[in-house]
XYZ file of C-alpha atoms in Angstrom:
630
model
C -23.011 -0.069 5.661
C -19.544 -1.027 6.928
C -16.799 1.504 7.473
C -14.919 0.036 4.530
C -17.785 0.868 2.213
C -17.799 4.451 3.426
C -14.231 5.235 2.434
C -13.196 4.874 -1.230
C -15.908 6.230 -3.557
C -14.998 4.164 -6.584
C -17.226 1.097 -6.540
C -20.141 1.184 -9.010
C -23.749 0.618 -8.073
C -25.154 -2.837 -8.852
C -27.138 -1.632 -11.834
C -23.939 -0.472 -13.539
C -22.572 -4.021 -13.541
C -25.399 -5.728 -15.387
C -25.900 -8.247 -12.606
C -25.046 -8.911 -8.995
C -22.746 -6.240 -7.602
C -19.193 -7.348 -6.878
C -18.223 -7.852 -3.251
C -18.294 -4.643 -1.245
C -20.345 -2.696 -3.787
C -22.700 -0.256 -2.073
C -26.281 -0.943 -2.969
C -27.849 2.261 -1.683
C -26.272 4.826 -3.995
C -29.150 6.166 -6.062
C -27.150 8.841 -7.807
C -25.082 6.546 -9.970
C -22.215 9.054 -9.733
C -19.454 6.733 -8.614
C -16.274 8.717 -9.084
C -15.079 12.275 -8.940
C -12.673 11.637 -11.818
C -13.642 13.261 -15.119
C -13.694 10.636 -17.830
C -12.084 11.486 -21.124
C -14.099 11.665 -24.369
C -12.407 8.420 -25.408
C -14.002 6.648 -22.447
C -17.464 7.916 -23.280
C -17.031 6.508 -26.782
C -16.441 2.978 -25.495
C -18.982 0.314 -26.401
C -22.275 0.802 -24.590
C -22.885 -2.963 -24.330
C -20.047 -3.381 -21.817
C -19.728 -2.438 -18.168
C -15.981 -1.880 -18.377
C -13.482 -1.741 -21.202
C -10.946 -4.089 -19.657
C -11.021 -6.793 -17.001
C -7.609 -7.620 -15.526
C -7.343 -10.938 -13.724
C -4.495 -11.116 -11.207
C -3.373 -8.786 -8.435
C 0.354 -9.308 -8.847
C 2.667 -6.561 -10.009
C 1.927 -7.116 -13.719
C -1.836 -7.014 -13.211
C -1.886 -3.888 -11.045
C 0.660 -2.298 -13.373
C -1.696 -2.725 -16.327
C -4.677 -1.536 -14.253
C -2.770 1.630 -13.359
C -1.550 2.342 -16.887
C -4.901 1.596 -18.565
C -6.906 3.693 -16.105
C -4.383 6.503 -16.463
C -4.951 6.487 -20.233
C -8.721 6.747 -19.738
C -9.961 3.166 -19.980
C -12.586 1.767 -17.626
C -10.854 -1.037 -15.726
C -11.888 -3.740 -13.269
C -9.307 -5.980 -11.589
C -10.093 -9.281 -9.864
C -7.699 -11.050 -7.482
C -8.754 -14.392 -6.018
C -6.496 -14.154 -2.940
C -4.872 -10.813 -2.126
C -2.649 -8.257 -3.796
C 0.929 -9.601 -4.076
C -0.179 -13.034 -2.840
C 2.004 -14.867 -5.378
C 5.470 -14.268 -6.770
C 5.326 -10.458 -6.509
C 5.073 -10.582 -2.717
C 7.400 -13.554 -2.307
C 10.355 -12.588 -4.469
C 13.875 -11.696 -3.389
C 12.651 -8.109 -3.000
C 15.044 -6.495 -5.438
C 14.671 -4.202 -8.424
C 17.910 -5.452 -9.910
C 19.463 -5.640 -13.331
C 20.221 -9.323 -13.044
C 23.912 -9.621 -13.870
C 23.518 -13.394 -14.180
C 21.339 -12.840 -17.272
C 23.979 -10.677 -18.953
C 25.777 -13.484 -20.782
C 22.760 -15.303 -22.249
C 19.895 -12.744 -22.017
C 21.387 -9.209 -22.135
C 18.067 -7.689 -23.189
C 16.587 -8.723 -19.831
C 19.475 -7.007 -18.038
C 19.079 -3.815 -20.051
C 15.287 -3.536 -19.669
C 15.502 -4.349 -15.959
C 18.105 -1.649 -15.374
C 16.172 0.934 -17.382
C 12.917 0.207 -15.610
C 14.691 0.186 -12.246
C 15.564 3.819 -12.896
C 11.931 4.641 -13.683
C 10.668 2.846 -10.562
C 13.149 4.780 -8.426
C 11.770 8.003 -9.900
C 8.091 7.234 -9.243
C 8.486 5.509 -5.848
C 11.701 6.824 -4.263
C 10.497 6.049 -0.734
C 10.315 2.299 -1.460
C 13.882 1.807 -2.750
C 17.012 1.116 -0.722
C 20.526 0.382 -1.934
C 22.002 -3.101 -1.376
C 25.783 -3.389 -1.880
C 26.955 -6.876 -2.929
C 30.247 -8.676 -2.281
C 31.373 -11.523 -4.551
C 34.224 -13.492 -2.903
C 36.502 -15.561 -5.148
C 38.134 -18.607 -3.556
C 41.751 -19.434 -4.337
C 42.131 -22.370 -6.743
C 44.132 -23.526 -9.752
C 41.921 -21.585 -12.156
C 41.070 -18.736 -9.803
C 43.369 -16.097 -11.352
C 41.966 -16.679 -14.823
C 38.425 -16.613 -13.448
C 39.213 -13.456 -11.505
C 40.251 -11.652 -14.708
C 37.186 -12.915 -16.573
C 34.871 -11.845 -13.748
C 36.452 -8.394 -13.738
C 35.690 -8.089 -17.460
C 32.151 -9.351 -16.838
C 31.459 -6.676 -14.225
C 32.968 -4.033 -16.506
C 30.324 -5.033 -19.054
C 27.634 -4.790 -16.358
C 28.899 -1.303 -15.452
C 27.583 -0.051 -18.800
C 24.038 -0.622 -17.524
C 24.567 0.904 -14.073
C 23.748 4.525 -15.066
C 20.231 3.415 -16.046
C 19.506 2.458 -12.431
C 21.772 4.941 -10.613
C 24.092 2.104 -9.669
C 27.731 2.408 -8.704
C 30.493 0.840 -10.831
C 32.009 -2.382 -9.564
C 35.210 -2.441 -7.508
C 37.976 -5.028 -7.629
C 38.966 -6.021 -4.074
C 41.816 -7.943 -2.475
C 41.149 -10.604 0.157
C 42.184 -8.192 2.916
C 39.855 -5.488 1.567
C 36.997 -7.979 1.480
C 37.543 -8.919 5.107
C 37.770 -5.292 6.151
C 34.305 -4.813 4.691
C 32.950 -8.084 6.083
C 35.097 -9.786 8.766
C 32.760 -12.798 8.826
C 33.883 -14.065 5.421
C 35.548 -17.486 5.501
C 37.746 -19.516 3.188
C 41.013 -19.055 1.377
C 40.112 -16.038 -0.718
C 41.998 -14.694 -3.704
C 39.920 -11.506 -3.685
C 36.540 -10.443 -4.908
C 34.274 -7.763 -6.326
C 31.629 -5.346 -5.198
C 28.602 -4.055 -7.078
C 25.221 -2.795 -5.988
C 21.504 -3.338 -6.567
C 18.266 -1.876 -5.185
C 15.892 -3.466 -2.707
C 12.139 -2.962 -2.591
C 9.070 -4.302 -0.809
C 7.190 -6.049 -3.623
C 3.889 -6.104 -1.741
C 4.027 -2.342 -1.121
C 4.786 -1.799 -4.816
C 1.673 -3.786 -5.771
C -0.501 -1.924 -3.269
C 0.736 1.468 -4.502
C -0.112 0.599 -8.112
C -3.549 -0.705 -7.120
C -4.350 2.382 -5.034
C -3.272 4.654 -7.894
C -5.495 2.719 -10.320
C -8.463 2.976 -7.936
C -7.998 6.706 -7.546
C -8.166 6.992 -11.339
C -11.485 5.144 -11.468
C -10.487 1.479 -11.616
C -12.412 -1.065 -9.554
C -10.224 -3.527 -7.671
C -11.696 -6.584 -5.960
C -9.647 -8.885 -3.739
C -10.770 -12.307 -2.567
C -12.850 -12.550 -5.746
C -12.188 -15.269 -8.331
C -13.141 -15.246 -12.008
C -14.710 -18.628 -12.673
C -15.520 -18.201 -16.353
C -14.465 -15.985 -19.221
C -17.508 -15.923 -21.499
C -17.042 -15.852 -25.270
C -19.489 -15.351 -28.101
C -20.584 -18.563 -29.797
C -20.346 -17.098 -33.310
C -16.994 -15.264 -33.191
C -15.346 -16.603 -30.039
C -14.768 -13.037 -28.870
C -14.707 -12.180 -25.168
C -18.027 -10.802 -23.934
C -18.100 -11.129 -20.116
C -16.601 -12.686 -16.998
C -18.421 -14.540 -14.253
C -16.983 -14.130 -10.766
C -17.485 -15.374 -7.222
C -16.648 -13.745 -3.903
C -14.587 -16.394 -2.095
C -15.284 -14.811 1.280
C -18.961 -13.904 1.069
C -20.083 -16.381 -1.582
C -21.768 -13.803 -3.845
C -21.635 -14.301 -7.612
C -22.053 -11.988 -10.572
C -21.370 -11.238 -14.223
C -19.453 -8.322 -15.703
C -19.626 -7.420 -19.401
C -16.371 -6.526 -21.144
C -14.717 -6.863 -24.525
C -11.137 -7.398 -23.295
C -9.698 -9.656 -20.587
C -6.049 -9.559 -19.502
C -4.800 -12.776 -17.939
C -2.056 -11.573 -15.573
C -2.214 -14.469 -13.132
C 1.423 -15.532 -13.362
C 1.918 -19.177 -12.474
C -1.880 -19.622 -12.555
C -1.958 -18.481 -16.193
C -2.816 -21.840 -17.767
C -5.657 -22.391 -15.303
C -7.061 -18.934 -15.997
C -6.899 -19.383 -19.780
C -8.775 -22.667 -19.394
C -11.767 -20.805 -17.894
C -12.346 -19.353 -21.355
C -12.583 -22.793 -22.924
C -9.057 -22.694 -24.353
C -6.665 -25.573 -23.680
C -4.110 -24.902 -20.911
C -1.345 -25.098 -23.543
C -2.625 -21.820 -25.015
C -1.032 -19.944 -22.097
C 1.753 -22.215 -21.000
C 4.285 -21.325 -18.309
C 6.939 -23.349 -16.548
C 6.384 -22.639 -12.834
C 9.614 -22.395 -10.855
C 9.580 -22.480 -7.080
C 11.912 -20.219 -5.145
C 12.245 -20.166 -1.344
C 13.921 -17.745 1.068
C 14.965 -17.984 4.723
C 14.454 -14.959 6.976
C 16.648 -14.115 10.007
C 15.745 -11.862 12.896
C 18.238 -9.051 12.195
C 20.829 -7.763 9.777
C 23.656 -10.288 10.000
C 25.870 -8.323 7.623
C 25.953 -4.873 6.078
C 26.554 -6.348 2.630
C 24.823 -8.914 0.496
C 27.221 -11.829 0.015
C 27.179 -14.154 -2.976
C 27.723 -17.859 -2.431
C 27.296 -21.150 -4.262
C 25.304 -24.251 -3.481
C 26.692 -27.760 -3.632
C 25.541 -28.075 -7.257
C 27.072 -24.750 -8.291
C 24.021 -22.464 -8.274
C 24.514 -18.860 -7.201
C 22.730 -17.855 -3.989
C 23.057 -14.921 -1.584
C 22.559 -13.676 1.941
C 21.173 -10.173 1.888
C 20.436 -7.401 4.416
C 16.823 -6.586 3.533
C 15.010 -3.813 5.413
C 15.394 -4.799 9.104
C 16.072 -8.533 8.588
C 18.435 -10.774 6.620
C 17.322 -13.049 3.810
C 18.958 -16.079 2.188
C 17.804 -16.999 -1.312
C 16.995 -18.596 -3.517
C 16.160 -22.001 -4.908
C 14.884 -22.562 -8.448
C 12.972 -25.792 -8.948
C 10.153 -26.898 -11.225
C 6.899 -26.888 -9.274
C 3.856 -29.089 -9.835
C 1.963 -28.608 -6.565
C -0.836 -26.442 -5.195
C -0.135 -22.844 -6.191
C -2.253 -21.529 -3.305
C -0.206 -23.442 -0.722
C 3.451 -23.044 -1.682
C 5.792 -23.559 1.285
C 9.466 -24.159 1.901
C 10.679 -27.592 3.023
C 13.426 -28.408 5.502
C 15.505 -29.932 2.669
C 15.382 -26.648 0.752
C 16.373 -24.738 3.895
C 19.383 -27.016 4.477
C 20.415 -26.635 0.831
C 20.588 -22.829 1.135
C 22.159 -22.698 4.603
C 24.880 -25.128 3.555
C 25.806 -22.963 0.570
C 25.961 -19.701 2.500
C 27.768 -21.250 5.477
C 30.766 -22.005 3.241
C 31.451 -18.279 2.811
C 29.676 -16.881 5.881
C 29.699 -19.550 8.626
C 28.111 -17.291 11.271
C 24.757 -17.919 9.598
C 24.608 -21.281 11.411
C 24.501 -19.459 14.752
C 21.818 -16.985 13.673
C 18.139 -17.170 14.546
C 15.860 -18.079 11.640
C 12.389 -16.618 12.139
C 10.677 -17.849 9.018
C 10.696 -18.811 5.392
C 8.649 -17.782 2.396
C 8.116 -19.271 -1.036
C 6.798 -18.160 -4.397
C 6.446 -19.560 -7.904
C 7.957 -17.749 -10.874
C 5.848 -17.751 -14.058
C 8.790 -18.312 -16.408
C 8.219 -18.761 -20.130
C 7.814 -22.439 -20.940
C 10.729 -24.308 -22.472
C 11.291 -28.059 -22.469
C 14.823 -29.157 -21.684
C 16.827 -26.332 -20.070
C 17.542 -26.472 -16.346
C 15.377 -24.240 -14.202
C 17.946 -21.497 -13.629
C 18.711 -21.318 -17.361
C 15.147 -20.398 -18.328
C 14.631 -16.980 -19.887
C 13.374 -14.175 -17.652
C 11.967 -12.394 -20.697
C 8.281 -11.530 -20.865
C 5.742 -12.255 -23.566
C 2.199 -11.165 -24.457
C -0.043 -13.787 -26.047
C -2.928 -12.524 -28.171
C -5.394 -15.394 -28.007
C -7.035 -14.265 -31.226
C -4.699 -16.849 -32.782
C -6.550 -19.453 -30.699
C -9.970 -18.180 -31.745
C -10.505 -15.958 -28.676
C -10.273 -12.290 -29.755
C -10.073 -9.899 -26.826
C -8.225 -12.299 -24.526
C -4.549 -11.650 -23.767
C -2.089 -13.433 -21.456
C 0.986 -11.863 -19.874
C 3.685 -14.515 -19.456
C 7.046 -14.305 -17.676
C 8.661 -11.066 -16.596
C 10.489 -9.799 -13.537
C 9.635 -7.463 -10.684
C 12.347 -5.111 -11.945
C 10.690 -4.602 -15.347
C 7.004 -4.815 -14.421
C 6.266 -1.220 -15.456
C 7.694 -1.731 -18.928
C 5.747 -5.000 -19.324
C 2.540 -3.207 -18.291
C 3.308 -0.388 -20.738
C 3.682 -2.860 -23.609
C 0.379 -4.514 -22.715
C -1.428 -1.172 -22.405
C 0.015 0.005 -25.727
C -1.809 -2.949 -27.294
C -4.996 -1.936 -25.479
C -4.562 1.648 -26.630
C -4.308 0.507 -30.232
C -7.251 -1.879 -29.750
C -9.511 0.919 -28.488
C -8.172 3.600 -30.801
C -6.701 5.763 -28.070
C -3.895 8.201 -28.706
C -2.812 8.627 -25.108
C 0.857 7.706 -24.556
C 2.175 5.951 -21.467
C 3.024 8.253 -18.554
C 3.531 5.758 -15.733
C 7.281 6.445 -15.754
C 6.616 10.149 -15.182
C 3.720 10.046 -12.696
C 4.662 9.318 -9.066
C 3.024 6.411 -7.331
C 0.993 7.290 -4.211
C 3.444 8.543 -1.607
C 6.240 9.143 -4.107
C 5.404 12.764 -4.812
C 7.088 14.354 -1.776
C 9.639 13.665 0.950
C 8.689 13.345 4.614
C 11.230 13.739 7.416
C 10.649 10.689 9.658
C 12.339 12.272 12.673
C 10.116 15.332 12.609
C 7.139 13.035 12.113
C 8.214 11.053 15.197
C 8.376 14.265 17.230
C 4.958 15.430 16.095
C 3.294 12.084 16.785
C 5.361 11.335 19.895
C 6.226 7.886 18.599
C 9.486 6.004 18.314
C 11.794 7.242 15.547
C 12.093 3.704 14.163
C 8.297 3.439 13.943
C 8.142 6.760 12.093
C 10.915 5.795 9.710
C 9.262 2.468 8.846
C 5.942 4.266 8.375
C 7.516 6.725 5.928
C 9.254 3.879 4.096
C 5.980 2.074 3.472
C 3.758 5.053 2.695
C 6.042 7.899 1.654
C 4.200 11.229 1.668
C 0.973 9.427 2.543
C 2.349 8.866 6.018
C 0.961 12.364 6.589
C -2.550 10.979 6.103
C -1.899 8.496 8.883
C -0.548 11.381 10.947
C -3.913 13.126 10.488
C -5.643 10.038 11.902
C -3.412 10.071 14.962
C -3.970 13.779 15.567
C -7.734 13.190 15.519
C -7.459 9.980 17.561
C -4.270 10.086 19.700
C -4.885 6.581 21.067
C -4.154 5.172 17.601
C -0.473 6.073 17.987
C -0.051 2.979 20.135
C 2.135 0.243 18.652
C 0.280 -2.942 17.702
C 3.358 -4.774 16.440
C 6.506 -3.805 18.392
C 8.831 -5.914 16.217
C 8.227 -4.071 12.941
C 6.821 -1.667 14.431
C 3.253 -0.908 13.256
C 0.802 1.511 14.875
C -2.939 1.049 15.262
C -3.536 4.014 12.955
C -1.620 2.292 10.151
C -3.568 -0.941 10.592
C -6.862 0.948 10.317
C -5.552 2.901 7.322
C -4.694 -0.276 5.384
C -8.184 -1.658 5.991
C -9.936 1.545 4.939
C -7.768 2.574 2.005
C -5.634 -0.382 0.871
C -8.142 -3.261 0.593
C -6.890 -5.226 3.616
C -9.582 -7.623 4.877
C -7.730 -10.020 7.173
C -4.792 -10.107 9.566
C -2.791 -11.725 6.774
C -3.675 -8.883 4.406
C -2.544 -6.297 6.963
C 0.693 -8.222 7.433
C 1.343 -8.195 3.698
C 0.964 -4.401 3.611
C 2.800 -3.512 6.837
C 4.991 -6.547 7.699
C 3.057 -6.834 10.973
C 3.825 -10.185 12.585
C 6.772 -10.934 10.291
C 9.392 -10.059 12.888
C 10.988 -12.121 15.624
C 7.743 -12.940 17.470
C 6.018 -14.327 14.386
C 2.836 -12.450 15.219
C 2.404 -13.877 18.712
C 2.515 -10.396 20.269
C 0.306 -8.630 17.744
C -1.996 -10.939 15.751
C -4.799 -10.961 18.343
C -4.908 -7.167 18.610
C -4.729 -6.806 14.832
C -7.658 -9.229 14.501
C -9.684 -7.054 16.876
C -8.954 -3.943 14.822
C -9.783 -5.600 11.492
C -13.055 -6.945 12.906
C -13.914 -3.511 14.281
C -13.200 -1.754 10.967
C -15.189 -4.239 8.878
C -18.084 -4.655 11.297
C -17.238 -8.314 11.966
C -17.743 -10.225 15.204
C -14.933 -10.406 17.799
C -14.875 -14.183 17.273
C -14.078 -13.644 13.588
C -11.183 -11.393 14.592
C -9.872 -14.125 16.885
C -10.276 -16.741 14.136
C -8.245 -14.584 11.758
C -5.515 -14.157 14.369
C -5.210 -17.898 15.014
C -5.208 -18.601 11.268
C -2.378 -16.106 10.782
C -0.350 -17.505 13.692
C -0.691 -21.024 12.353
C 0.405 -19.952 8.901
C 3.434 -18.191 10.366
C 4.290 -21.290 12.389
C 4.205 -23.344 9.190
C 6.865 -21.062 7.700
C 9.067 -21.344 10.810
C 8.901 -25.016 11.703
C 11.007 -26.052 8.681
C 13.812 -23.734 9.833
C 13.922 -24.620 13.534
C 16.288 -26.760 15.545
C 15.319 -28.298 18.922
C 16.695 -25.451 21.052
C 14.765 -22.747 19.250
C 11.703 -25.003 19.109
C 11.666 -25.149 22.934
C 11.378 -21.377 23.080
C 8.712 -21.410 20.368
C 6.696 -24.050 22.209
C 6.812 -22.036 25.425
C 5.623 -18.900 23.636
C 2.864 -20.809 21.851
C 1.604 -22.147 25.185
C 1.470 -18.594 26.538
C -0.387 -17.302 23.482
C -2.848 -20.209 23.613
C -3.662 -19.257 27.186
C -4.108 -15.574 26.297
C -6.454 -16.453 23.443
C -8.397 -18.977 25.507
C -7.234 -21.936 23.401
C -6.314 -24.167 26.314
C -7.706 -27.526 25.174
C -5.990 -29.880 22.759
C -9.109 -29.972 20.582
C -8.706 -26.215 20.089
C -5.599 -27.027 18.060
C -7.130 -29.569 15.698
C -6.461 -27.163 12.832
C -2.954 -26.225 13.982
C -0.522 -28.890 12.722
C 2.467 -26.531 12.800
C 1.956 -25.738 16.504
C 1.856 -29.463 17.250
C 4.991 -30.040 15.145
C 6.872 -27.380 17.108
C 5.760 -28.968 20.383
C 7.021 -32.386 19.231
C 10.284 -30.902 18.008
C 10.821 -29.199 21.379
C 10.693 -32.590 23.127
C 13.705 -33.886 21.183
C 17.134 -34.080 22.785
C 19.547 -31.273 21.813
C 21.270 -32.139 18.577
C 18.923 -34.996 17.764
C 18.491 -33.633 14.241
C 21.985 -32.188 13.829
C 24.691 -33.525 11.564
C 26.959 -30.540 12.075
C 26.646 -27.834 14.742
C 23.788 -25.598 13.756
C 22.631 -27.837 10.906
C 18.890 -27.462 10.317
C 17.337 -30.914 9.999
C 13.815 -30.649 11.326
C 10.792 -32.496 9.912
C 8.158 -30.901 7.739
C 4.707 -30.533 9.315
């Protein structure tokens, strides 16, 4: 039995599943007692011809939110995620729990619900939130004074929603006041405004919800895809799901009477596995990309406009800066969404008009996600509603199947509550929602990071980042270090991340690969792109899961290549030279010295080719990013 199987005692024995046990299920537990949680009488009254009451498909924030709420109300829940928690839009968003002032004029309900739920999320996960002040410069023009007055009135209207999310009222600023706050602003400015929002790590939010659901008896399986939603021939009602472990190849069947399709942009594909047409759960996927820089370039988020008039921003986010975002219809592979160099240029050009120093900054990566916006034919992408919708597929002849469409990170908890209210009515439960009152794991107490740093004898920055990610549960990692002092060593110096935290995410947060660890800890997402930490992380993951050292090395190389793919579209020749030199060093350290070792590394080869170009070969203007896609 692997170490991972020894830790969380929540996976049922094979016999309880009516077929092959899901991946990671212990097969030697003869007791059948799989959880220490006392099930409510309502649970015991569930149908005895099902293994679980509800199957949730999708490990994004909506899926894990429903799993948490439903398990908290006493339902037996299983969640399947074909990739990893927060693999899609939830882990690749702008990272803000914001009210969305841009929705105020045409979708005020979205603004109100987002602000209200932002307040609830701050209450249940205070360690994950950080304030982001915004500046909105207004350029001098013929109509600028009229626009300035109208914008002031607009922000006054937005101020009415600020108390819901503990926001500060907007401030009207002169051009001189703007430049005192941010000297890097450019242009002939009439003045501007300030308001604030809240930042959050979307991946950590997903993990916290999933862990809470597991601790309440839910079964969560990552890297496991549902290939068929079975329905009865006579009534069309849901009766089971068939699944496959994408990593180990195992298959199985799980009996249930309700399936929640919370797969976001994949929603149509998931609905089709039940035999319904894709149009039964239609979304309009919208691709959004972000550019990441190696440090905080400004203390304020700054709003800008692209050449076609879309609003974009540069934002100080945790210990980096982020530019975002595009909004384009997407028709490609949802498992392989990446930014292009054209999209990078589009964003940099827009921000450079108000904050030209961005052209001199060091881009260390990009990321991309696909929004599952509600389908509408005709409106431009950024005019689509950010509302959410629940589809009861009983209207399509499939009772027991529901799809969650649309939504925002900022209102995920409310969306999950609405879905679970339907489940509660379906199963005849009287339990009300309490997810807005119950802290997420780590949100129940405050930990002083400086005292933690003293006790563990680690860097104060490392302790502070640890507390940010895990809140009060950082004390559990402290217990590991006290028992094994060697685990206090830093694996990733850029973030930083300790060995103890890496092992903790594998044992308690469902991490199975270097990429999974990165998603939970931001390991390898700093300036080095994983080149200083991926190999060691691969060793630790292999050790924890009982895998071979070669598998750990394979995971490390796979992660490094994926990171290189995100960077190559944002590099110019000068930075590519440095990248190529570092890659050569890492290849030597890993023993990948032959060209054939890089047959599966197109991004590394692209960086090497780019480094051979003459300085400025791709530049139109100084600092312009015009590199080829891999």
